[in-house]
Amino acid sequence: MAGPGRETRGIVDAPDLFTRVRFRLRDPAPELRPYLEHYWLIDWDLSEPYTSRVVPHPSVHLVFERTESGGEARRAGSAEVYGIVQGLFSQRLEGRGRVCGVKFRPGAFRPFAPQRPVSEWTGRRVPADEVLVAPDVARGHRPSASATVPAVLDPADEDARVAALDSYVLSLLPRPDPQAELATELAELVRTDRSLLRVDSLARAGGLSVRSLQRLFSTCVGVGPKWVILRHRIHEALRRAGSDPEPDWARLAADLGYSDQAHLVRDFTATVGVPPAAFAQR
């Protein structure tokens, strides 16, 4: 099947994945868009196992999942918070299954779980009910994430799943957090401004010292600003490698702020698992 018509940057071998699963991106309710990038919905029914691979973004995800394999708990469904994965994220898919995911904007997960820095969840998968809290006592009777699993995963109708996700996340809608908003703004600046290739430049853009910027990103994003800058470089290299079978790697390395082509090749290979030229040919 054809892939979704919107940005899927970071998915390794996206065309291959889209022939095996049904993958869609959906917008959240307008009130949630300052916090969420999108919902992502995946259904699969495979005759043989398949491993998907993604070069993750600096985003936390709330993931509702159900599969036919892996024991009774997996068949019942789960709701987990996925912290930022710093390496390549690989997920083995087999049998039949369904996932409904919530992708938070970088920095925007912090107001939903203000009790700990977002770096606490980096590299971890944690039951959502251990992380997400009601914004105040008056709204403390909200449904738990685990109780919301059937509403999100049971419907055959995709719109009903999106409505269930909207309802649950709206029940968590937090108070404004100026620090988290600043972190989100700066992380978005890294994504959109290709001239921001150094941490000190990003700190100046935010009116912060480098140390303050690092603390802000640890608390609100979950990884350091240098990691965010480097990750967007790799995403851009992936995009170029996927769209041009013979890219000019030396020029791309210079465009992305690398000292030389060899530095780009090392970063790309360490993250994706194959050198950029081999990835482009494949």
PDB file of C-alpha atoms in Angstrom:
ATOM      1  CA  MET A   1       0.000   0.000   0.000  1.00  0.00           C
ATOM      2  CA  ALA A   2       1.122   3.597  -0.414  1.00  0.00           C
ATOM      3  CA  GLY A   3       2.554   5.358   2.583  1.00  0.00           C
ATOM      4  CA  PRO A   4       0.811   8.212   4.376  1.00  0.00           C
ATOM      5  CA  GLY A   5       0.868  11.553   2.658  1.00  0.00           C
ATOM      6  CA  ARG A   6       2.520  13.381   5.558  1.00  0.00           C
ATOM      7  CA  GLU A   7       5.982  13.517   7.085  1.00  0.00           C
ATOM      8  CA  THR A   8       7.331  10.125   8.099  1.00  0.00           C
ATOM      9  CA  ARG A   9      10.977  11.169   8.418  1.00  0.00           C
ATOM     10  CA  GLY A  10      13.033   8.748  10.477  1.00  0.00           C
ATOM     11  CA  ILE A  11      11.354   5.526   9.336  1.00  0.00           C
ATOM     12  CA  VAL A  12      14.048   3.277   7.883  1.00  0.00           C
ATOM     13  CA  ASP A  13      12.879   1.398   4.762  1.00  0.00           C
ATOM     14  CA  ALA A  14       9.513   3.160   4.877  1.00  0.00           C
ATOM     15  CA  PRO A  15       8.290   1.768   1.503  1.00  0.00           C
ATOM     16  CA  ASP A  16       8.932  -1.772   2.737  1.00  0.00           C
ATOM     17  CA  LEU A  17       7.099  -1.091   6.002  1.00  0.00           C
ATOM     18  CA  PHE A  18       4.083   0.358   4.200  1.00  0.00           C
ATOM     19  CA  THR A  19       3.658  -2.818   2.135  1.00  0.00           C
ATOM     20  CA  ARG A  20       3.317  -4.822   5.365  1.00  0.00           C
ATOM     21  CA  VAL A  21       1.277  -2.639   7.698  1.00  0.00           C
ATOM     22  CA  ARG A  22      -1.507  -0.097   7.482  1.00  0.00           C
ATOM     23  CA  PHE A  23       0.009   3.160   8.739  1.00  0.00           C
ATOM     24  CA  ARG A  24      -1.852   6.457   9.179  1.00  0.00           C
ATOM     25  CA  LEU A  25      -1.190   9.840  10.772  1.00  0.00           C
ATOM     26  CA  ARG A  26      -4.121  11.774  12.244  1.00  0.00           C
ATOM     27  CA  ASP A  27      -4.462  15.234  13.745  1.00  0.00           C
ATOM     28  CA  PRO A  28      -5.477  15.644  17.394  1.00  0.00           C
ATOM     29  CA  ALA A  29      -8.185  18.001  18.622  1.00  0.00           C
ATOM     30  CA  PRO A  30      -7.291  21.695  18.131  1.00  0.00           C
ATOM     31  CA  GLU A  31      -6.823  22.252  21.879  1.00  0.00           C
ATOM     32  CA  LEU A  32      -4.127  19.577  21.922  1.00  0.00           C
ATOM     33  CA  ARG A  33      -2.060  20.736  18.955  1.00  0.00           C
ATOM     34  CA  PRO A  34       0.256  22.981  21.012  1.00  0.00           C
ATOM     35  CA  TYR A  35       1.306  19.768  22.792  1.00  0.00           C
ATOM     36  CA  LEU A  36       0.943  16.998  20.205  1.00  0.00           C
ATOM     37  CA  GLU A  37       2.399  16.567  16.727  1.00  0.00           C
ATOM     38  CA  HIS A  38      -0.031  13.858  15.648  1.00  0.00           C
ATOM     39  CA  TYR A  39      -1.524  10.461  16.378  1.00  0.00           C
ATOM     40  CA  TRP A  40      -0.075   7.466  14.550  1.00  0.00           C
ATOM     41  CA  LEU A  41      -2.158   4.361  13.900  1.00  0.00           C
ATOM     42  CA  ILE A  42      -0.786   0.996  12.794  1.00  0.00           C
ATOM     43  CA  ASP A  43      -2.607  -2.282  12.069  1.00  0.00           C
ATOM     44  CA  TRP A  44      -0.953  -5.441  10.813  1.00  0.00           C
ATOM     45  CA  ASP A  45      -1.774  -9.037   9.930  1.00  0.00           C
ATOM     46  CA  LEU A  46       1.464 -10.771   8.983  1.00  0.00           C
ATOM     47  CA  SER A  47       2.155 -14.295   7.796  1.00  0.00           C
ATOM     48  CA  GLU A  48       5.758 -13.980   8.968  1.00  0.00           C
ATOM     49  CA  PRO A  49       7.499 -11.687  11.482  1.00  0.00           C
ATOM     50  CA  TYR A  50       8.804  -8.314  10.393  1.00  0.00           C
ATOM     51  CA  THR A  51      11.079  -5.887  12.244  1.00  0.00           C
ATOM     52  CA  SER A  52      10.435  -2.194  11.757  1.00  0.00           C
ATOM     53  CA  ARG A  53      13.222   0.303  12.404  1.00  0.00           C
ATOM     54  CA  VAL A  54      12.985   3.990  13.196  1.00  0.00           C
ATOM     55  CA  VAL A  55      15.572   6.675  13.892  1.00  0.00           C
ATOM     56  CA  PRO A  56      13.634   8.339  16.724  1.00  0.00           C
ATOM     57  CA  HIS A  57      12.766  12.008  17.051  1.00  0.00           C
ATOM     58  CA  PRO A  58      13.261  13.938  20.320  1.00  0.00           C
ATOM     59  CA  SER A  59       9.673  13.142  21.284  1.00  0.00           C
ATOM     60  CA  VAL A  60       7.967  11.199  24.037  1.00  0.00           C
ATOM     61  CA  HIS A  61       5.142   8.884  22.931  1.00  0.00           C
ATOM     62  CA  LEU A  62       2.061   7.502  24.654  1.00  0.00           C
ATOM     63  CA  VAL A  63       1.445   4.094  23.079  1.00  0.00           C
ATOM     64  CA  PHE A  64      -1.670   1.923  23.245  1.00  0.00           C
ATOM     65  CA  GLU A  65      -0.903  -1.547  21.883  1.00  0.00           C
ATOM     66  CA  ARG A  66      -2.515  -4.950  21.472  1.00  0.00           C
ATOM     67  CA  THR A  67      -1.108  -8.045  19.773  1.00  0.00           C
ATOM     68  CA  GLU A  68      -2.148 -11.679  19.454  1.00  0.00           C
ATOM     69  CA  SER A  69       1.309 -12.881  20.505  1.00  0.00           C
ATOM     70  CA  GLY A  70       3.272 -12.436  23.694  1.00  0.00           C
ATOM     71  CA  GLY A  71       0.882 -13.795  26.291  1.00  0.00           C
ATOM     72  CA  GLU A  72      -2.431 -12.806  27.832  1.00  0.00           C
ATOM     73  CA  ALA A  73      -1.294  -9.321  28.878  1.00  0.00           C
ATOM     74  CA  ARG A  74      -0.293  -8.382  25.335  1.00  0.00           C
ATOM     75  CA  ARG A  75      -3.609  -9.682  23.971  1.00  0.00           C
ATOM     76  CA  ALA A  76      -5.521  -7.579  26.527  1.00  0.00           C
ATOM     77  CA  GLY A  77      -3.662  -4.452  25.493  1.00  0.00           C
ATOM     78  CA  SER A  78      -1.406  -1.976  27.242  1.00  0.00           C
ATOM     79  CA  ALA A  79      -0.819   1.753  27.613  1.00  0.00           C
ATOM     80  CA  GLU A  80       2.797   2.824  28.036  1.00  0.00           C
ATOM     81  CA  VAL A  81       4.878   5.965  27.936  1.00  0.00           C
ATOM     82  CA  TYR A  82       7.883   5.561  25.647  1.00  0.00           C
ATOM     83  CA  GLY A  83      10.712   7.884  26.571  1.00  0.00           C
ATOM     84  CA  ILE A  84      13.075   9.108  23.876  1.00  0.00           C
ATOM     85  CA  VAL A  85      15.157   6.293  22.389  1.00  0.00           C
ATOM     86  CA  GLN A  86      18.690   7.519  21.762  1.00  0.00           C
ATOM     87  CA  GLY A  87      19.715   4.733  19.399  1.00  0.00           C
ATOM     88  CA  LEU A  88      17.894   2.962  16.582  1.00  0.00           C
ATOM     89  CA  PHE A  89      14.407   1.845  17.676  1.00  0.00           C
ATOM     90  CA  SER A  90      13.540  -1.660  16.451  1.00  0.00           C
ATOM     91  CA  GLN A  91      10.163  -3.329  16.940  1.00  0.00           C
ATOM     92  CA  ARG A  92       9.352  -6.909  15.960  1.00  0.00           C
ATOM     93  CA  LEU A  93       5.843  -7.286  14.533  1.00  0.00           C
ATOM     94  CA  GLU A  94       4.198 -10.672  14.159  1.00  0.00           C
ATOM     95  CA  GLY A  95       0.728 -12.171  13.858  1.00  0.00           C
ATOM     96  CA  ARG A  96      -2.012  -9.581  14.159  1.00  0.00           C
ATOM     97  CA  GLY A  97      -1.843  -6.375  16.125  1.00  0.00           C
ATOM     98  CA  ARG A  98      -2.857  -2.768  16.520  1.00  0.00           C
ATOM     99  CA  VAL A  99      -1.093   0.303  17.877  1.00  0.00           C
ATOM    100  CA  CYS A 100      -2.478   3.772  18.488  1.00  0.00           C
ATOM    101  CA  GLY A 101       0.260   6.220  19.412  1.00  0.00           C
ATOM    102  CA  VAL A 102       0.383   9.813  20.627  1.00  0.00           C
ATOM    103  CA  LYS A 103       3.474  11.766  19.571  1.00  0.00           C
ATOM    104  CA  PHE A 104       4.198  14.727  21.832  1.00  0.00           C
ATOM    105  CA  ARG A 105       6.058  17.743  20.531  1.00  0.00           C
ATOM    106  CA  PRO A 106       9.616  17.938  21.869  1.00  0.00           C
ATOM    107  CA  GLY A 107       9.388  19.585  25.286  1.00  0.00           C
ATOM    108  CA  ALA A 108       5.592  19.415  25.421  1.00  0.00           C
ATOM    109  CA  PHE A 109       5.315  16.200  27.448  1.00  0.00           C
ATOM    110  CA  ARG A 110       6.720  17.915  30.537  1.00  0.00           C
ATOM    111  CA  PRO A 111       3.449  19.636  31.660  1.00  0.00           C
ATOM    112  CA  PHE A 112       1.642  16.260  31.599  1.00  0.00           C
ATOM    113  CA  ALA A 113       4.150  14.711  34.022  1.00  0.00           C
ATOM    114  CA  PRO A 114       5.719  17.602  35.958  1.00  0.00           C
ATOM    115  CA  GLN A 115       6.743  15.536  38.957  1.00  0.00           C
ATOM    116  CA  ARG A 116      10.017  14.412  37.341  1.00  0.00           C
ATOM    117  CA  PRO A 117      12.354  15.669  34.613  1.00  0.00           C
ATOM    118  CA  VAL A 118      11.589  14.177  31.208  1.00  0.00           C
ATOM    119  CA  SER A 119      15.115  12.725  31.146  1.00  0.00           C
ATOM    120  CA  GLU A 120      13.837  10.308  33.812  1.00  0.00           C
ATOM    121  CA  TRP A 121      11.934   8.473  31.055  1.00  0.00           C
ATOM    122  CA  THR A 122      14.638   8.558  28.369  1.00  0.00           C
ATOM    123  CA  GLY A 123      15.342   5.054  27.090  1.00  0.00           C
ATOM    124  CA  ARG A 124      12.489   3.573  29.144  1.00  0.00           C
ATOM    125  CA  ARG A 125       9.006   2.166  28.583  1.00  0.00           C
ATOM    126  CA  VAL A 126       6.808   2.748  31.618  1.00  0.00           C
ATOM    127  CA  PRO A 127       3.113   1.969  32.292  1.00  0.00           C
ATOM    128  CA  ALA A 128       1.265   5.186  31.519  1.00  0.00           C
ATOM    129  CA  ASP A 129      -0.612   5.201  34.816  1.00  0.00           C
ATOM    130  CA  GLU A 130       2.719   5.460  36.646  1.00  0.00           C
ATOM    131  CA  VAL A 131       3.671   8.606  34.749  1.00  0.00           C
ATOM    132  CA  LEU A 132       0.593  10.622  33.789  1.00  0.00           C
ATOM    133  CA  VAL A 133      -1.227  12.533  36.514  1.00  0.00           C
ATOM    134  CA  ALA A 134      -4.455  14.491  36.748  1.00  0.00           C
ATOM    135  CA  PRO A 135      -3.749  18.244  36.528  1.00  0.00           C
ATOM    136  CA  ASP A 136      -5.640  18.987  39.757  1.00  0.00           C
ATOM    137  CA  VAL A 137      -7.758  17.301  42.390  1.00  0.00           C
ATOM    138  CA  ALA A 138     -11.028  18.468  40.849  1.00  0.00           C
ATOM    139  CA  ARG A 139     -10.248  16.477  37.719  1.00  0.00           C
ATOM    140  CA  GLY A 140      -8.733  13.542  39.540  1.00  0.00           C
ATOM    141  CA  HIS A 141     -11.657  11.268  38.654  1.00  0.00           C
ATOM    142  CA  ARG A 142     -10.494  11.075  35.019  1.00  0.00           C
ATOM    143  CA  PRO A 143     -10.235   7.573  33.485  1.00  0.00           C
ATOM    144  CA  SER A 144      -6.879   5.873  33.811  1.00  0.00           C
ATOM    145  CA  ALA A 145      -4.839   5.034  30.730  1.00  0.00           C
ATOM    146  CA  SER A 146      -5.270   1.322  31.372  1.00  0.00           C
ATOM    147  CA  ALA A 147      -9.054   1.732  31.591  1.00  0.00           C
ATOM    148  CA  THR A 148      -8.977   3.649  28.289  1.00  0.00           C
ATOM    149  CA  VAL A 149      -7.274   0.807  26.376  1.00  0.00           C
ATOM    150  CA  PRO A 150     -10.524  -0.798  25.080  1.00  0.00           C
ATOM    151  CA  ALA A 151     -11.962   2.543  23.923  1.00  0.00           C
ATOM    152  CA  VAL A 152      -8.797   3.248  21.936  1.00  0.00           C
ATOM    153  CA  LEU A 153      -8.048  -0.206  20.546  1.00  0.00           C
ATOM    154  CA  ASP A 154     -11.423  -1.946  20.145  1.00  0.00           C
ATOM    155  CA  PRO A 155     -13.167   0.167  17.471  1.00  0.00           C
ATOM    156  CA  ALA A 156     -12.863  -0.918  13.857  1.00  0.00           C
ATOM    157  CA  ASP A 157     -13.692   2.679  12.922  1.00  0.00           C
ATOM    158  CA  GLU A 158     -10.550   4.809  12.817  1.00  0.00           C
ATOM    159  CA  ASP A 159     -12.413   8.021  13.698  1.00  0.00           C
ATOM    160  CA  ALA A 160     -13.672   6.385  16.893  1.00  0.00           C
ATOM    161  CA  ARG A 161     -10.103   5.546  17.898  1.00  0.00           C
ATOM    162  CA  VAL A 162      -9.004   9.134  17.312  1.00  0.00           C
ATOM    163  CA  ALA A 163     -11.972  10.412  19.319  1.00  0.00           C
ATOM    164  CA  ALA A 164     -11.006   8.128  22.215  1.00  0.00           C
ATOM    165  CA  LEU A 165      -7.426   9.415  22.111  1.00  0.00           C
ATOM    166  CA  ASP A 166      -8.689  13.009  22.080  1.00  0.00           C
ATOM    167  CA  SER A 167     -10.990  12.346  25.025  1.00  0.00           C
ATOM    168  CA  TYR A 168      -8.261  10.771  27.134  1.00  0.00           C
ATOM    169  CA  VAL A 169      -5.536  13.343  26.449  1.00  0.00           C
ATOM    170  CA  LEU A 170      -7.999  16.233  26.895  1.00  0.00           C
ATOM    171  CA  SER A 171      -8.762  14.851  30.361  1.00  0.00           C
ATOM    172  CA  LEU A 172      -5.076  15.414  31.169  1.00  0.00           C
ATOM    173  CA  LEU A 173      -4.835  18.894  29.654  1.00  0.00           C
ATOM    174  CA  PRO A 174      -2.318  20.717  31.877  1.00  0.00           C
ATOM    175  CA  ARG A 175      -1.787  24.275  32.969  1.00  0.00           C
ATOM    176  CA  PRO A 176       0.569  26.330  30.783  1.00  0.00           C
ATOM    177  CA  ASP A 177       4.259  25.833  31.549  1.00  0.00           C
ATOM    178  CA  PRO A 178       6.431  28.686  30.195  1.00  0.00           C
ATOM    179  CA  GLN A 179       9.657  26.680  30.500  1.00  0.00           C
ATOM    180  CA  ALA A 180       8.217  23.758  28.557  1.00  0.00           C
ATOM    181  CA  GLU A 181       6.883  26.168  25.939  1.00  0.00           C
ATOM    182  CA  LEU A 182      10.372  27.671  25.551  1.00  0.00           C
ATOM    183  CA  ALA A 183      11.905  24.202  25.181  1.00  0.00           C
ATOM    184  CA  THR A 184       9.336  23.310  22.511  1.00  0.00           C
ATOM    185  CA  GLU A 185      10.014  26.571  20.667  1.00  0.00           C
ATOM    186  CA  LEU A 186      13.780  26.007  20.669  1.00  0.00           C
ATOM    187  CA  ALA A 187      13.488  22.358  19.618  1.00  0.00           C
ATOM    188  CA  GLU A 188      11.257  23.447  16.727  1.00  0.00           C
ATOM    189  CA  LEU A 189      13.829  26.089  15.801  1.00  0.00           C
ATOM    190  CA  VAL A 190      16.475  23.365  15.484  1.00  0.00           C
ATOM    191  CA  ARG A 191      14.171  21.417  13.160  1.00  0.00           C
ATOM    192  CA  THR A 192      13.334  24.357  10.894  1.00  0.00           C
ATOM    193  CA  ASP A 193      16.487  26.520  10.920  1.00  0.00           C
ATOM    194  CA  ARG A 194      19.297  24.621   9.184  1.00  0.00           C
ATOM    195  CA  SER A 195      21.812  27.290  10.213  1.00  0.00           C
ATOM    196  CA  LEU A 196      21.530  26.300  13.900  1.00  0.00           C
ATOM    197  CA  LEU A 197      24.259  23.694  14.010  1.00  0.00           C
ATOM    198  CA  ARG A 198      25.865  24.502  17.370  1.00  0.00           C
ATOM    199  CA  VAL A 199      24.611  24.460  20.953  1.00  0.00           C
ATOM    200  CA  ASP A 200      25.974  27.935  21.696  1.00  0.00           C
ATOM    201  CA  SER A 201      24.075  29.357  18.703  1.00  0.00           C
ATOM    202  CA  LEU A 202      20.844  27.796  19.959  1.00  0.00           C
ATOM    203  CA  ALA A 203      21.490  29.162  23.463  1.00  0.00           C
ATOM    204  CA  ARG A 204      21.894  32.686  22.054  1.00  0.00           C
ATOM    205  CA  ALA A 205      18.670  32.295  20.048  1.00  0.00           C
ATOM    206  CA  GLY A 206      16.852  31.482  23.296  1.00  0.00           C
ATOM    207  CA  GLY A 207      18.562  34.175  25.353  1.00  0.00           C
ATOM    208  CA  LEU A 208      20.125  31.528  27.601  1.00  0.00           C
ATOM    209  CA  SER A 209      23.558  30.435  28.700  1.00  0.00           C
ATOM    210  CA  VAL A 210      24.716  27.069  27.365  1.00  0.00           C
ATOM    211  CA  ARG A 211      24.392  25.562  30.850  1.00  0.00           C
ATOM    212  CA  SER A 212      20.828  26.890  31.259  1.00  0.00           C
ATOM    213  CA  LEU A 213      19.901  25.520  27.839  1.00  0.00           C
ATOM    214  CA  GLN A 214      21.261  22.094  28.784  1.00  0.00           C
ATOM    215  CA  ARG A 215      19.264  22.089  32.035  1.00  0.00           C
ATOM    216  CA  LEU A 216      16.129  23.194  30.181  1.00  0.00           C
ATOM    217  CA  PHE A 217      16.427  20.390  27.638  1.00  0.00           C
ATOM    218  CA  SER A 218      17.177  17.748  30.281  1.00  0.00           C
ATOM    219  CA  THR A 219      14.112  18.801  32.276  1.00  0.00           C
ATOM    220  CA  CYS A 220      11.638  19.425  29.475  1.00  0.00           C
ATOM    221  CA  VAL A 221      12.828  17.525  26.380  1.00  0.00           C
ATOM    222  CA  GLY A 222      14.612  14.519  27.889  1.00  0.00           C
ATOM    223  CA  VAL A 223      17.885  14.758  25.950  1.00  0.00           C
ATOM    224  CA  GLY A 224      20.512  17.461  25.533  1.00  0.00           C
ATOM    225  CA  PRO A 225      20.435  20.144  22.827  1.00  0.00           C
ATOM    226  CA  LYS A 226      23.517  18.669  21.140  1.00  0.00           C
ATOM    227  CA  TRP A 227      21.696  15.349  20.719  1.00  0.00           C
ATOM    228  CA  VAL A 228      18.679  17.128  19.200  1.00  0.00           C
ATOM    229  CA  ILE A 229      20.884  18.976  16.703  1.00  0.00           C
ATOM    230  CA  LEU A 230      22.747  15.810  15.731  1.00  0.00           C
ATOM    231  CA  ARG A 231      19.534  13.808  15.380  1.00  0.00           C
ATOM    232  CA  HIS A 232      18.040  16.310  12.950  1.00  0.00           C
ATOM    233  CA  ARG A 233      21.250  16.077  10.922  1.00  0.00           C
ATOM    234  CA  ILE A 234      20.789  12.319  10.629  1.00  0.00           C
ATOM    235  CA  HIS A 235      17.117  12.708   9.701  1.00  0.00           C
ATOM    236  CA  GLU A 236      18.090  15.083   6.904  1.00  0.00           C
ATOM    237  CA  ALA A 237      20.803  12.693   5.719  1.00  0.00           C
ATOM    238  CA  LEU A 238      18.242   9.868   5.715  1.00  0.00           C
ATOM    239  CA  ARG A 239      15.862  11.996   3.660  1.00  0.00           C
ATOM    240  CA  ARG A 240      18.557  12.833   1.109  1.00  0.00           C
ATOM    241  CA  ALA A 241      19.749   9.229   0.912  1.00  0.00           C
ATOM    242  CA  GLY A 242      16.201   8.011   0.367  1.00  0.00           C
ATOM    243  CA  SER A 243      15.398  10.517  -2.362  1.00  0.00           C
ATOM    244  CA  ASP A 244      18.694  10.663  -4.283  1.00  0.00           C
ATOM    245  CA  PRO A 245      20.465   7.413  -5.259  1.00  0.00           C
ATOM    246  CA  GLU A 246      23.763   9.279  -5.717  1.00  0.00           C
ATOM    247  CA  PRO A 247      23.871  12.180  -3.256  1.00  0.00           C
ATOM    248  CA  ASP A 248      26.944  14.386  -2.939  1.00  0.00           C
ATOM    249  CA  TRP A 249      27.984  13.245   0.537  1.00  0.00           C
ATOM    250  CA  ALA A 250      30.821  15.757   0.901  1.00  0.00           C
ATOM    251  CA  ARG A 251      28.477  18.660   0.145  1.00  0.00           C
ATOM    252  CA  LEU A 252      25.758  17.230   2.384  1.00  0.00           C
ATOM    253  CA  ALA A 253      28.266  16.880   5.239  1.00  0.00           C
ATOM    254  CA  ALA A 254      29.198  20.548   4.834  1.00  0.00           C
ATOM    255  CA  ASP A 255      25.525  21.607   4.654  1.00  0.00           C
ATOM    256  CA  LEU A 256      24.800  19.755   7.903  1.00  0.00           C
ATOM    257  CA  GLY A 257      27.728  21.279   9.762  1.00  0.00           C
ATOM    258  CA  TYR A 258      30.032  18.266   9.856  1.00  0.00           C
ATOM    259  CA  SER A 259      33.758  18.856   9.813  1.00  0.00           C
ATOM    260  CA  ASP A 260      34.138  16.405   6.931  1.00  0.00           C
ATOM    261  CA  GLN A 261      32.387  13.587   5.079  1.00  0.00           C
ATOM    262  CA  ALA A 262      33.972  10.919   7.285  1.00  0.00           C
ATOM    263  CA  HIS A 263      32.312  12.429  10.357  1.00  0.00           C
ATOM    264  CA  LEU A 264      28.893  12.235   8.696  1.00  0.00           C
ATOM    265  CA  VAL A 265      29.523   8.638   7.638  1.00  0.00           C
ATOM    266  CA  ARG A 266      30.488   7.662  11.203  1.00  0.00           C
ATOM    267  CA  ASP A 267      27.392   9.265  12.758  1.00  0.00           C
ATOM    268  CA  PHE A 268      25.056   7.848  10.112  1.00  0.00           C
ATOM    269  CA  THR A 269      26.489   4.324  10.378  1.00  0.00           C
ATOM    270  CA  ALA A 270      26.390   4.337  14.183  1.00  0.00           C
ATOM    271  CA  THR A 271      22.741   5.443  14.183  1.00  0.00           C
ATOM    272  CA  VAL A 272      21.227   3.582  11.219  1.00  0.00           C
ATOM    273  CA  GLY A 273      23.475   0.502  11.187  1.00  0.00           C
ATOM    274  CA  VAL A 274      24.752   0.833   7.599  1.00  0.00           C
ATOM    275  CA  PRO A 275      26.866   3.494   5.851  1.00  0.00           C
ATOM    276  CA  PRO A 276      24.896   6.190   3.978  1.00  0.00           C
ATOM    277  CA  ALA A 277      26.043   5.035   0.532  1.00  0.00           C
ATOM    278  CA  ALA A 278      24.884   1.472   1.223  1.00  0.00           C
ATOM    279  CA  PHE A 279      21.574   2.780   2.549  1.00  0.00           C
ATOM    280  CA  ALA A 280      21.033   4.903  -0.571  1.00  0.00           C
ATOM    281  CA  GLN A 281      21.748   1.972  -2.888  1.00  0.00           C
ATOM    282  CA  ARG A 282      19.367  -0.286  -0.979  1.00  0.00           C
TER     283      ARG A 282
END
